Amino acid sequence: MPTGVRIEATPDQLDAIAFNADGLVPVITQDATSRDILMMAWMNADSLRMTFAEGRMVYWSRSRRELWRKGDTSGDRQFVREAYYDCDGDTLLFLVDQEGRGACHTGAPTCFFRRFGDRLPGDPGGAG
Amino acid sequence: MPTGVRIEATPDQLDAIAFNADGLVPVITQDATSRDILMMAWMNADSLRMTFAEGRMVYWSRSRRELWRKGDTSGDRQFVREAYYDCDGDTLLFLVDQEGRGACHTGAPTCFFRRFGDRLPGDPGGAG
């Protein structure tokens, strides 16, 4: 059974997190192996605490206004490997092992599957 | 002289971007080579247009309330390689070549240089 890393953040680290006026902080989720960006979502203090305690990604759904234990419905859970916070504490970065088909509700491995411009990935650089 | 890729986004792609109530969209900036996450910042429609046109990252500074042509002051410019938008169009992802010391105003290569928990990068997994 897959498991994630339970993280014991120090009081100083928790104090450094700058939640916004809605009590939320944006979270970038990156695949620990492929290093692809899987998604960006939000956490409140409760969902962050659950994520650290369980080693599984738990977000706050702004549309549904409820805790969102990623994969409870889809089966595509995310297991924590490492977690970082940025220089001004207002964005978090989690490296995870992605279970199942992928992170996106469309079934795509990553939510960032649409590229700007007409050229395809792997095309040489230059004016678009 | 380093240059970035100028991107010609299609009208459909531009229409798919969901700016928030403040007219901003969060942008994840990833190093195209190391695949490290360098920073998270914000763009408005103007800064996005300039970024596409110049092939250089131009953000909107929420604290200074002005366009922020990354590297104009520090010299640490970011040159665009690829750009993506996510499934619901409310987050952008840019892959860039980072110039100079790095992305962070502290002088660090990435803004995400602080890790939660007591263990060091490279330590084996397990409870923190």
PDB file of C-alpha atoms in Angstrom:
ATOM      1  CA  MET A   1       0.000   0.000   0.000  1.00  0.00           C
ATOM      2  CA  PRO A   2       1.471   3.332  -0.952  1.00  0.00           C
ATOM      3  CA  THR A   3       2.261   5.748   1.843  1.00  0.00           C
ATOM      4  CA  GLY A   4       3.427   9.324   2.049  1.00  0.00           C
ATOM      5  CA  VAL A   5       5.909  11.059   4.287  1.00  0.00           C
ATOM      6  CA  ARG A   6       4.375  12.525   7.427  1.00  0.00           C
ATOM      7  CA  ILE A   7       5.948  15.908   8.047  1.00  0.00           C
ATOM      8  CA  GLU A   8       6.512  17.500  11.435  1.00  0.00           C
ATOM      9  CA  ALA A   9       6.746  21.193  10.652  1.00  0.00           C
ATOM     10  CA  THR A  10       8.328  23.304  13.363  1.00  0.00           C
ATOM     11  CA  PRO A  11       6.403  26.178  15.005  1.00  0.00           C
ATOM     12  CA  ASP A  12       8.721  28.648  13.239  1.00  0.00           C
ATOM     13  CA  GLN A  13       7.937  27.088   9.875  1.00  0.00           C
ATOM     14  CA  LEU A  14       4.193  27.174  10.509  1.00  0.00           C
ATOM     15  CA  ASP A  15       4.423  30.802  11.661  1.00  0.00           C
ATOM     16  CA  ALA A  16       6.162  31.698   8.392  1.00  0.00           C
ATOM     17  CA  ILE A  17       3.120  30.768   6.303  1.00  0.00           C
ATOM     18  CA  ALA A  18       1.210  33.831   5.125  1.00  0.00           C
ATOM     19  CA  PHE A  19      -2.402  32.824   4.550  1.00  0.00           C
ATOM     20  CA  ASN A  20      -4.357  35.345   2.504  1.00  0.00           C
ATOM     21  CA  ALA A  21      -7.425  37.327   3.586  1.00  0.00           C
ATOM     22  CA  ASP A  22      -9.569  34.220   2.930  1.00  0.00           C
ATOM     23  CA  GLY A  23      -7.319  32.080   5.116  1.00  0.00           C
ATOM     24  CA  LEU A  24      -5.893  30.250   2.104  1.00  0.00           C
ATOM     25  CA  VAL A  25      -2.461  29.689   0.597  1.00  0.00           C
ATOM     26  CA  PRO A  26      -1.761  28.523  -2.967  1.00  0.00           C
ATOM     27  CA  VAL A  27      -0.071  25.142  -3.319  1.00  0.00           C
ATOM     28  CA  ILE A  28       1.967  23.945  -6.285  1.00  0.00           C
ATOM     29  CA  THR A  29       1.997  20.167  -6.611  1.00  0.00           C
ATOM     30  CA  GLN A  30       4.900  18.646  -8.508  1.00  0.00           C
ATOM     31  CA  ASP A  31       5.468  15.003  -9.412  1.00  0.00           C
ATOM     32  CA  ALA A  32       8.494  13.895  -7.401  1.00  0.00           C
ATOM     33  CA  THR A  33       9.718  11.590 -10.165  1.00  0.00           C
ATOM     34  CA  SER A  34       8.862  13.221 -13.501  1.00  0.00           C
ATOM     35  CA  ARG A  35       9.169  16.722 -12.001  1.00  0.00           C
ATOM     36  CA  ASP A  36       6.085  17.731 -14.026  1.00  0.00           C
ATOM     37  CA  ILE A  37       3.793  20.309 -12.427  1.00  0.00           C
ATOM     38  CA  LEU A  38       0.603  18.394 -11.729  1.00  0.00           C
ATOM     39  CA  MET A  39      -1.720  21.131 -10.476  1.00  0.00           C
ATOM     40  CA  MET A  40      -2.152  24.277  -8.429  1.00  0.00           C
ATOM     41  CA  ALA A  41      -4.760  24.383  -5.700  1.00  0.00           C
ATOM     42  CA  TRP A  42      -5.367  25.917  -2.273  1.00  0.00           C
ATOM     43  CA  MET A  43      -5.043  24.898   1.362  1.00  0.00           C
ATOM     44  CA  ASN A  44      -6.355  26.387   4.561  1.00  0.00           C
ATOM     45  CA  ALA A  45      -4.723  25.744   7.926  1.00  0.00           C
ATOM     46  CA  ASP A  46      -6.842  22.640   8.552  1.00  0.00           C
ATOM     47  CA  SER A  47      -6.093  21.002   5.224  1.00  0.00           C
ATOM     48  CA  LEU A  48      -2.376  21.752   5.627  1.00  0.00           C
ATOM     49  CA  ARG A  49      -2.405  20.140   9.079  1.00  0.00           C
ATOM     50  CA  MET A  50      -4.148  17.058   7.663  1.00  0.00           C
ATOM     51  CA  THR A  51      -1.697  16.879   4.765  1.00  0.00           C
ATOM     52  CA  PHE A  52       1.280  16.939   7.134  1.00  0.00           C
ATOM     53  CA  ALA A  53      -0.344  14.408   9.503  1.00  0.00           C
ATOM     54  CA  GLU A  54      -1.473  11.924   6.854  1.00  0.00           C
ATOM     55  CA  GLY A  55       1.252  12.290   4.248  1.00  0.00           C
ATOM     56  CA  ARG A  56      -1.525  12.692   1.686  1.00  0.00           C
ATOM     57  CA  MET A  57      -2.550  15.851  -0.130  1.00  0.00           C
ATOM     58  CA  VAL A  58      -5.671  17.469   1.353  1.00  0.00           C
ATOM     59  CA  TYR A  59      -6.760  20.723  -0.300  1.00  0.00           C
ATOM     60  CA  TRP A  60      -9.482  23.254   0.349  1.00  0.00           C
ATOM     61  CA  SER A  61     -12.017  23.362  -2.474  1.00  0.00           C
ATOM     62  CA  ARG A  62     -12.930  26.997  -3.046  1.00  0.00           C
ATOM     63  CA  SER A  63     -15.888  26.091  -5.284  1.00  0.00           C
ATOM     64  CA  ARG A  64     -17.384  23.505  -2.928  1.00  0.00           C
ATOM     65  CA  ARG A  65     -16.159  25.271   0.227  1.00  0.00           C
ATOM     66  CA  GLU A  66     -15.046  22.033   1.841  1.00  0.00           C
ATOM     67  CA  LEU A  67     -11.985  19.931   2.571  1.00  0.00           C
ATOM     68  CA  TRP A  68     -10.895  18.012  -0.491  1.00  0.00           C
ATOM     69  CA  ARG A  69      -8.970  14.834   0.263  1.00  0.00           C
ATOM     70  CA  LYS A  70      -7.542  14.374  -3.193  1.00  0.00           C
ATOM     71  CA  GLY A  71      -8.374  10.953  -4.577  1.00  0.00           C
ATOM     72  CA  ASP A  72     -11.118   9.991  -2.108  1.00  0.00           C
ATOM     73  CA  THR A  73     -13.554  10.057  -5.014  1.00  0.00           C
ATOM     74  CA  SER A  74     -11.298   9.444  -8.026  1.00  0.00           C
ATOM     75  CA  GLY A  75      -8.855   7.053  -6.396  1.00  0.00           C
ATOM     76  CA  ASP A  76      -6.030   9.181  -7.739  1.00  0.00           C
ATOM     77  CA  ARG A  77      -4.407  10.028  -4.414  1.00  0.00           C
ATOM     78  CA  GLN A  78      -1.226  12.076  -3.963  1.00  0.00           C
ATOM     79  CA  PHE A  79       1.379  10.898  -1.453  1.00  0.00           C
ATOM     80  CA  VAL A  80       3.702  13.497   0.028  1.00  0.00           C
ATOM     81  CA  ARG A  81       7.441  13.184  -0.440  1.00  0.00           C
ATOM     82  CA  GLU A  82       8.735  16.704   0.373  1.00  0.00           C
ATOM     83  CA  ALA A  83       7.242  20.116   1.155  1.00  0.00           C
ATOM     84  CA  TYR A  84       8.664  23.628   0.808  1.00  0.00           C
ATOM     85  CA  TYR A  85       7.536  27.215   1.411  1.00  0.00           C
ATOM     86  CA  ASP A  86       8.741  30.209  -0.511  1.00  0.00           C
ATOM     87  CA  CYS A  87      10.762  33.257   0.505  1.00  0.00           C
ATOM     88  CA  ASP A  88       7.768  35.300   1.636  1.00  0.00           C
ATOM     89  CA  GLY A  89       5.765  32.333   2.899  1.00  0.00           C
ATOM     90  CA  ASP A  90       2.779  32.907   0.662  1.00  0.00           C
ATOM     91  CA  THR A  91       3.126  29.862  -1.605  1.00  0.00           C
ATOM     92  CA  LEU A  92       3.752  26.205  -0.798  1.00  0.00           C
ATOM     93  CA  LEU A  93       5.369  23.522  -2.958  1.00  0.00           C
ATOM     94  CA  PHE A  94       4.719  19.814  -2.462  1.00  0.00           C
ATOM     95  CA  LEU A  95       6.562  17.004  -4.239  1.00  0.00           C
ATOM     96  CA  VAL A  96       4.312  13.965  -4.441  1.00  0.00           C
ATOM     97  CA  ASP A  97       3.871  10.475  -5.817  1.00  0.00           C
ATOM     98  CA  GLN A  98       0.749  10.608  -7.969  1.00  0.00           C
ATOM     99  CA  GLU A  99      -1.454   7.537  -7.892  1.00  0.00           C
ATOM    100  CA  GLY A 100      -3.700   6.274 -10.698  1.00  0.00           C
ATOM    101  CA  ARG A 101      -4.301   8.021 -13.981  1.00  0.00           C
ATOM    102  CA  GLY A 102      -3.057  11.413 -12.901  1.00  0.00           C
ATOM    103  CA  ALA A 103      -3.872  14.653 -11.160  1.00  0.00           C
ATOM    104  CA  CYS A 104      -6.437  16.238 -13.487  1.00  0.00           C
ATOM    105  CA  HIS A 105     -10.187  15.748 -13.282  1.00  0.00           C
ATOM    106  CA  THR A 106     -10.149  15.440 -17.092  1.00  0.00           C
ATOM    107  CA  GLY A 107      -8.112  12.247 -16.786  1.00  0.00           C
ATOM    108  CA  ALA A 108      -4.918  13.899 -17.977  1.00  0.00           C
ATOM    109  CA  PRO A 109      -1.718  13.220 -15.994  1.00  0.00           C
ATOM    110  CA  THR A 110      -1.304  16.950 -15.290  1.00  0.00           C
ATOM    111  CA  CYS A 111      -3.726  19.880 -15.330  1.00  0.00           C
ATOM    112  CA  PHE A 112      -1.271  21.820 -17.525  1.00  0.00           C
ATOM    113  CA  PHE A 113      -1.850  19.869 -20.733  1.00  0.00           C
ATOM    114  CA  ARG A 114      -2.711  22.875 -22.928  1.00  0.00           C
ATOM    115  CA  ARG A 115       0.177  24.795 -24.445  1.00  0.00           C
ATOM    116  CA  PHE A 116       0.009  28.377 -25.677  1.00  0.00           C
ATOM    117  CA  GLY A 117       0.902  28.952 -29.307  1.00  0.00           C
ATOM    118  CA  ASP A 118       0.652  26.751 -32.328  1.00  0.00           C
ATOM    119  CA  ARG A 119       3.865  24.820 -32.100  1.00  0.00           C
ATOM    120  CA  LEU A 120       4.064  21.364 -30.548  1.00  0.00           C
ATOM    121  CA  PRO A 121       6.253  20.368 -27.597  1.00  0.00           C
ATOM    122  CA  GLY A 122       9.707  19.490 -28.856  1.00  0.00           C
ATOM    123  CA  ASP A 123       9.637  21.962 -31.715  1.00  0.00           C
ATOM    124  CA  PRO A 124      12.753  24.107 -31.964  1.00  0.00           C
ATOM    125  CA  GLY A 125      12.667  27.512 -30.291  1.00  0.00           C
ATOM    126  CA  GLY A 126      12.240  30.788 -32.097  1.00  0.00           C
ATOM    127  CA  ALA A 127       9.380  33.119 -32.831  1.00  0.00           C
ATOM    128  CA  GLY A 128       6.062  31.361 -32.281  1.00  0.00           C
TER     129      GLY A 128
ATOM    130  CA  MET B   1      22.627  37.689 -26.079  1.00  0.00           C
ATOM    131  CA  PRO B   2      20.030  35.396 -24.606  1.00  0.00           C
ATOM    132  CA  THR B   3      16.561  35.491 -26.084  1.00  0.00           C
ATOM    133  CA  GLY B   4      13.255  33.931 -25.268  1.00  0.00           C
ATOM    134  CA  VAL B   5      10.530  32.409 -27.373  1.00  0.00           C
ATOM    135  CA  ARG B   6       7.873  34.863 -28.487  1.00  0.00           C
ATOM    136  CA  ILE B   7       4.506  33.169 -28.249  1.00  0.00           C
ATOM    137  CA  GLU B   8       1.509  33.855 -30.461  1.00  0.00           C
ATOM    138  CA  ALA B   9      -1.410  32.698 -28.372  1.00  0.00           C
ATOM    139  CA  THR B  10      -4.621  32.091 -30.292  1.00  0.00           C
ATOM    140  CA  PRO B  11      -7.815  34.007 -29.450  1.00  0.00           C
ATOM    141  CA  ASP B  12      -9.318  30.783 -28.080  1.00  0.00           C
ATOM    142  CA  GLN B  13      -6.360  30.296 -25.779  1.00  0.00           C
ATOM    143  CA  LEU B  14      -6.517  33.868 -24.521  1.00  0.00           C
ATOM    144  CA  ASP B  15     -10.261  33.543 -23.934  1.00  0.00           C
ATOM    145  CA  ALA B  16      -9.659  30.459 -21.826  1.00  0.00           C
ATOM    146  CA  ILE B  17      -7.705  32.420 -19.205  1.00  0.00           C
ATOM    147  CA  ALA B  18      -9.791  33.063 -16.097  1.00  0.00           C
ATOM    148  CA  PHE B  19      -8.431  36.200 -14.439  1.00  0.00           C
ATOM    149  CA  ASN B  20      -9.615  36.615 -10.842  1.00  0.00           C
ATOM    150  CA  ALA B  21     -11.720  39.481  -9.427  1.00  0.00           C
ATOM    151  CA  ASP B  22      -8.563  41.628  -9.279  1.00  0.00           C
ATOM    152  CA  GLY B  23      -7.786  40.929 -12.936  1.00  0.00           C
ATOM    153  CA  LEU B  24      -4.854  38.682 -12.041  1.00  0.00           C
ATOM    154  CA  VAL B  25      -3.836  35.099 -12.686  1.00  0.00           C
ATOM    155  CA  PRO B  26      -1.206  33.125 -10.724  1.00  0.00           C
ATOM    156  CA  VAL B  27       1.861  32.048 -12.688  1.00  0.00           C
ATOM    157  CA  ILE B  28       4.171  29.170 -11.825  1.00  0.00           C
ATOM    158  CA  THR B  29       7.667  29.646 -13.210  1.00  0.00           C
ATOM    159  CA  GLN B  30       9.736  26.506 -13.733  1.00  0.00           C
ATOM    160  CA  ASP B  31      13.345  26.231 -14.847  1.00  0.00           C
ATOM    161  CA  ALA B  32      13.245  24.586 -18.280  1.00  0.00           C
ATOM    162  CA  THR B  33      16.496  22.724 -17.668  1.00  0.00           C
ATOM    163  CA  SER B  34      16.616  21.762 -13.987  1.00  0.00           C
ATOM    164  CA  ARG B  35      12.807  21.556 -13.801  1.00  0.00           C
ATOM    165  CA  ASP B  36      13.010  23.234 -10.374  1.00  0.00           C
ATOM    166  CA  ILE B  37      10.118  25.507  -9.452  1.00  0.00           C
ATOM    167  CA  LEU B  38      11.655  28.962  -9.356  1.00  0.00           C
ATOM    168  CA  MET B  39       8.795  31.117  -8.085  1.00  0.00           C
ATOM    169  CA  MET B  40       5.077  31.843  -8.104  1.00  0.00           C
ATOM    170  CA  ALA B  41       3.874  35.329  -9.011  1.00  0.00           C
ATOM    171  CA  TRP B  42       0.971  37.072 -10.729  1.00  0.00           C
ATOM    172  CA  MET B  43       0.203  38.514 -14.146  1.00  0.00           C
ATOM    173  CA  ASN B  44      -2.529  40.801 -15.387  1.00  0.00           C
ATOM    174  CA  ALA B  45      -3.582  40.902 -19.035  1.00  0.00           C
ATOM    175  CA  ASP B  46      -0.999  43.584 -19.869  1.00  0.00           C
ATOM    176  CA  SER B  47       1.939  41.763 -18.333  1.00  0.00           C
ATOM    177  CA  LEU B  48       0.888  38.520 -20.031  1.00  0.00           C
ATOM    178  CA  ARG B  49       0.732  40.294 -23.394  1.00  0.00           C
ATOM    179  CA  MET B  50       4.201  41.764 -22.822  1.00  0.00           C
ATOM    180  CA  THR B  51       5.566  38.368 -21.771  1.00  0.00           C
ATOM    181  CA  PHE B  52       4.263  36.737 -24.954  1.00  0.00           C
ATOM    182  CA  ALA B  53       5.503  39.622 -27.122  1.00  0.00           C
ATOM    183  CA  GLU B  54       8.988  39.910 -25.622  1.00  0.00           C
ATOM    184  CA  GLY B  55       9.708  36.306 -24.688  1.00  0.00           C
ATOM    185  CA  ARG B  56      10.679  37.607 -21.255  1.00  0.00           C
ATOM    186  CA  MET B  57       8.750  37.182 -18.014  1.00  0.00           C
ATOM    187  CA  VAL B  58       6.818  40.307 -17.046  1.00  0.00           C
ATOM    188  CA  TYR B  59       4.743  40.026 -13.872  1.00  0.00           C
ATOM    189  CA  TRP B  60       2.350  42.289 -12.030  1.00  0.00           C
ATOM    190  CA  SER B  61       3.675  43.302  -8.620  1.00  0.00           C
ATOM    191  CA  ARG B  62       0.762  43.245  -6.204  1.00  0.00           C
ATOM    192  CA  SER B  63       2.741  45.057  -3.496  1.00  0.00           C
ATOM    193  CA  ARG B  64       4.038  47.842  -5.748  1.00  0.00           C
ATOM    194  CA  ARG B  65       0.972  47.805  -8.003  1.00  0.00           C
ATOM    195  CA  GLU B  66       3.033  48.057 -11.149  1.00  0.00           C
ATOM    196  CA  LEU B  67       4.391  46.023 -14.037  1.00  0.00           C
ATOM    197  CA  TRP B  68       7.446  44.066 -12.982  1.00  0.00           C
ATOM    198  CA  ARG B  69       9.805  43.223 -15.807  1.00  0.00           C
ATOM    199  CA  LYS B  70      11.736  40.543 -13.970  1.00  0.00           C
ATOM    200  CA  GLY B  71      15.457  41.265 -14.012  1.00  0.00           C
ATOM    201  CA  ASP B  72      15.315  44.930 -15.067  1.00  0.00           C
ATOM    202  CA  THR B  73      16.725  45.827 -11.645  1.00  0.00           C
ATOM    203  CA  SER B  74      18.526  42.640 -10.612  1.00  0.00           C
ATOM    204  CA  GLY B  75      19.779  41.569 -14.038  1.00  0.00           C
ATOM    205  CA  ASP B  76      18.363  38.130 -13.375  1.00  0.00           C
ATOM    206  CA  ARG B  77      15.985  37.971 -16.335  1.00  0.00           C
ATOM    207  CA  GLN B  78      13.805  35.014 -17.266  1.00  0.00           C
ATOM    208  CA  PHE B  79      13.541  33.973 -20.915  1.00  0.00           C
ATOM    209  CA  VAL B  80      10.434  32.111 -22.022  1.00  0.00           C
ATOM    210  CA  ARG B  81      10.739  28.616 -23.509  1.00  0.00           C
ATOM    211  CA  GLU B  82       7.179  27.254 -23.222  1.00  0.00           C
ATOM    212  CA  ALA B  83       3.873  28.340 -21.682  1.00  0.00           C
ATOM    213  CA  TYR B  84       0.840  26.329 -20.562  1.00  0.00           C
ATOM    214  CA  TYR B  85      -2.549  26.968 -18.965  1.00  0.00           C
ATOM    215  CA  ASP B  86      -4.386  24.566 -16.732  1.00  0.00           C
ATOM    216  CA  CYS B  87      -7.670  22.696 -17.141  1.00  0.00           C
ATOM    217  CA  ASP B  88      -9.822  25.490 -15.769  1.00  0.00           C
ATOM    218  CA  GLY B  89      -7.666  28.312 -17.095  1.00  0.00           C
ATOM    219  CA  ASP B  90      -6.994  29.921 -13.746  1.00  0.00           C
ATOM    220  CA  THR B  91      -3.284  29.140 -13.450  1.00  0.00           C
ATOM    221  CA  LEU B  92      -0.431  29.563 -15.936  1.00  0.00           C
ATOM    222  CA  LEU B  93       2.844  27.657 -16.155  1.00  0.00           C
ATOM    223  CA  PHE B  94       5.930  29.065 -17.842  1.00  0.00           C
ATOM    224  CA  LEU B  95       9.140  27.155 -18.507  1.00  0.00           C
ATOM    225  CA  VAL B  96      12.053  29.569 -18.622  1.00  0.00           C
ATOM    226  CA  ASP B  97      15.792  29.955 -18.847  1.00  0.00           C
ATOM    227  CA  GLN B  98      16.823  31.782 -15.684  1.00  0.00           C
ATOM    228  CA  GLU B  99      19.635  34.297 -16.062  1.00  0.00           C
ATOM    229  CA  GLY B 100      22.150  35.281 -13.386  1.00  0.00           C
ATOM    230  CA  ARG B 101      22.153  34.117  -9.798  1.00  0.00           C
ATOM    231  CA  GLY B 102      18.601  32.928  -9.766  1.00  0.00           C
ATOM    232  CA  ALA B 103      14.972  33.838  -9.343  1.00  0.00           C
ATOM    233  CA  CYS B 104      14.768  34.833  -5.682  1.00  0.00           C
ATOM    234  CA  HIS B 105      15.305  38.335  -4.325  1.00  0.00           C
ATOM    235  CA  THR B 106      17.326  36.714  -1.511  1.00  0.00           C
ATOM    236  CA  GLY B 107      19.912  35.581  -4.057  1.00  0.00           C
ATOM    237  CA  ALA B 108      18.818  31.953  -3.888  1.00  0.00           C
ATOM    238  CA  PRO B 109      18.339  30.090  -7.194  1.00  0.00           C
ATOM    239  CA  THR B 110      14.683  29.393  -6.313  1.00  0.00           C
ATOM    240  CA  CYS B 111      12.225  31.028  -3.918  1.00  0.00           C
ATOM    241  CA  PHE B 112      11.380  27.567  -2.513  1.00  0.00           C
ATOM    242  CA  PHE B 113      14.618  27.050  -0.591  1.00  0.00           C
ATOM    243  CA  ARG B 114      13.014  26.344   2.787  1.00  0.00           C
ATOM    244  CA  ARG B 115      11.841  22.811   3.477  1.00  0.00           C
ATOM    245  CA  PHE B 116       9.241  21.825   6.057  1.00  0.00           C
ATOM    246  CA  GLY B 117      10.373  19.386   8.736  1.00  0.00           C
ATOM    247  CA  ASP B 118      13.730  18.682  10.245  1.00  0.00           C
ATOM    248  CA  ARG B 119      15.197  16.312   7.729  1.00  0.00           C
ATOM    249  CA  LEU B 120      17.553  17.442   4.991  1.00  0.00           C
ATOM    250  CA  PRO B 121      17.011  16.983   1.251  1.00  0.00           C
ATOM    251  CA  GLY B 122      18.305  13.571   0.278  1.00  0.00           C
ATOM    252  CA  ASP B 123      17.440  11.938   3.585  1.00  0.00           C
ATOM    253  CA  PRO B 124      15.497   8.709   3.250  1.00  0.00           C
ATOM    254  CA  GLY B 125      11.710   8.909   3.483  1.00  0.00           C
ATOM    255  CA  GLY B 126       9.688   7.968   6.534  1.00  0.00           C
ATOM    256  CA  ALA B 127       8.056   9.790   9.399  1.00  0.00           C
ATOM    257  CA  GLY B 128       9.528  13.255   9.805  1.00  0.00           C
TER     258      GLY B 128
END
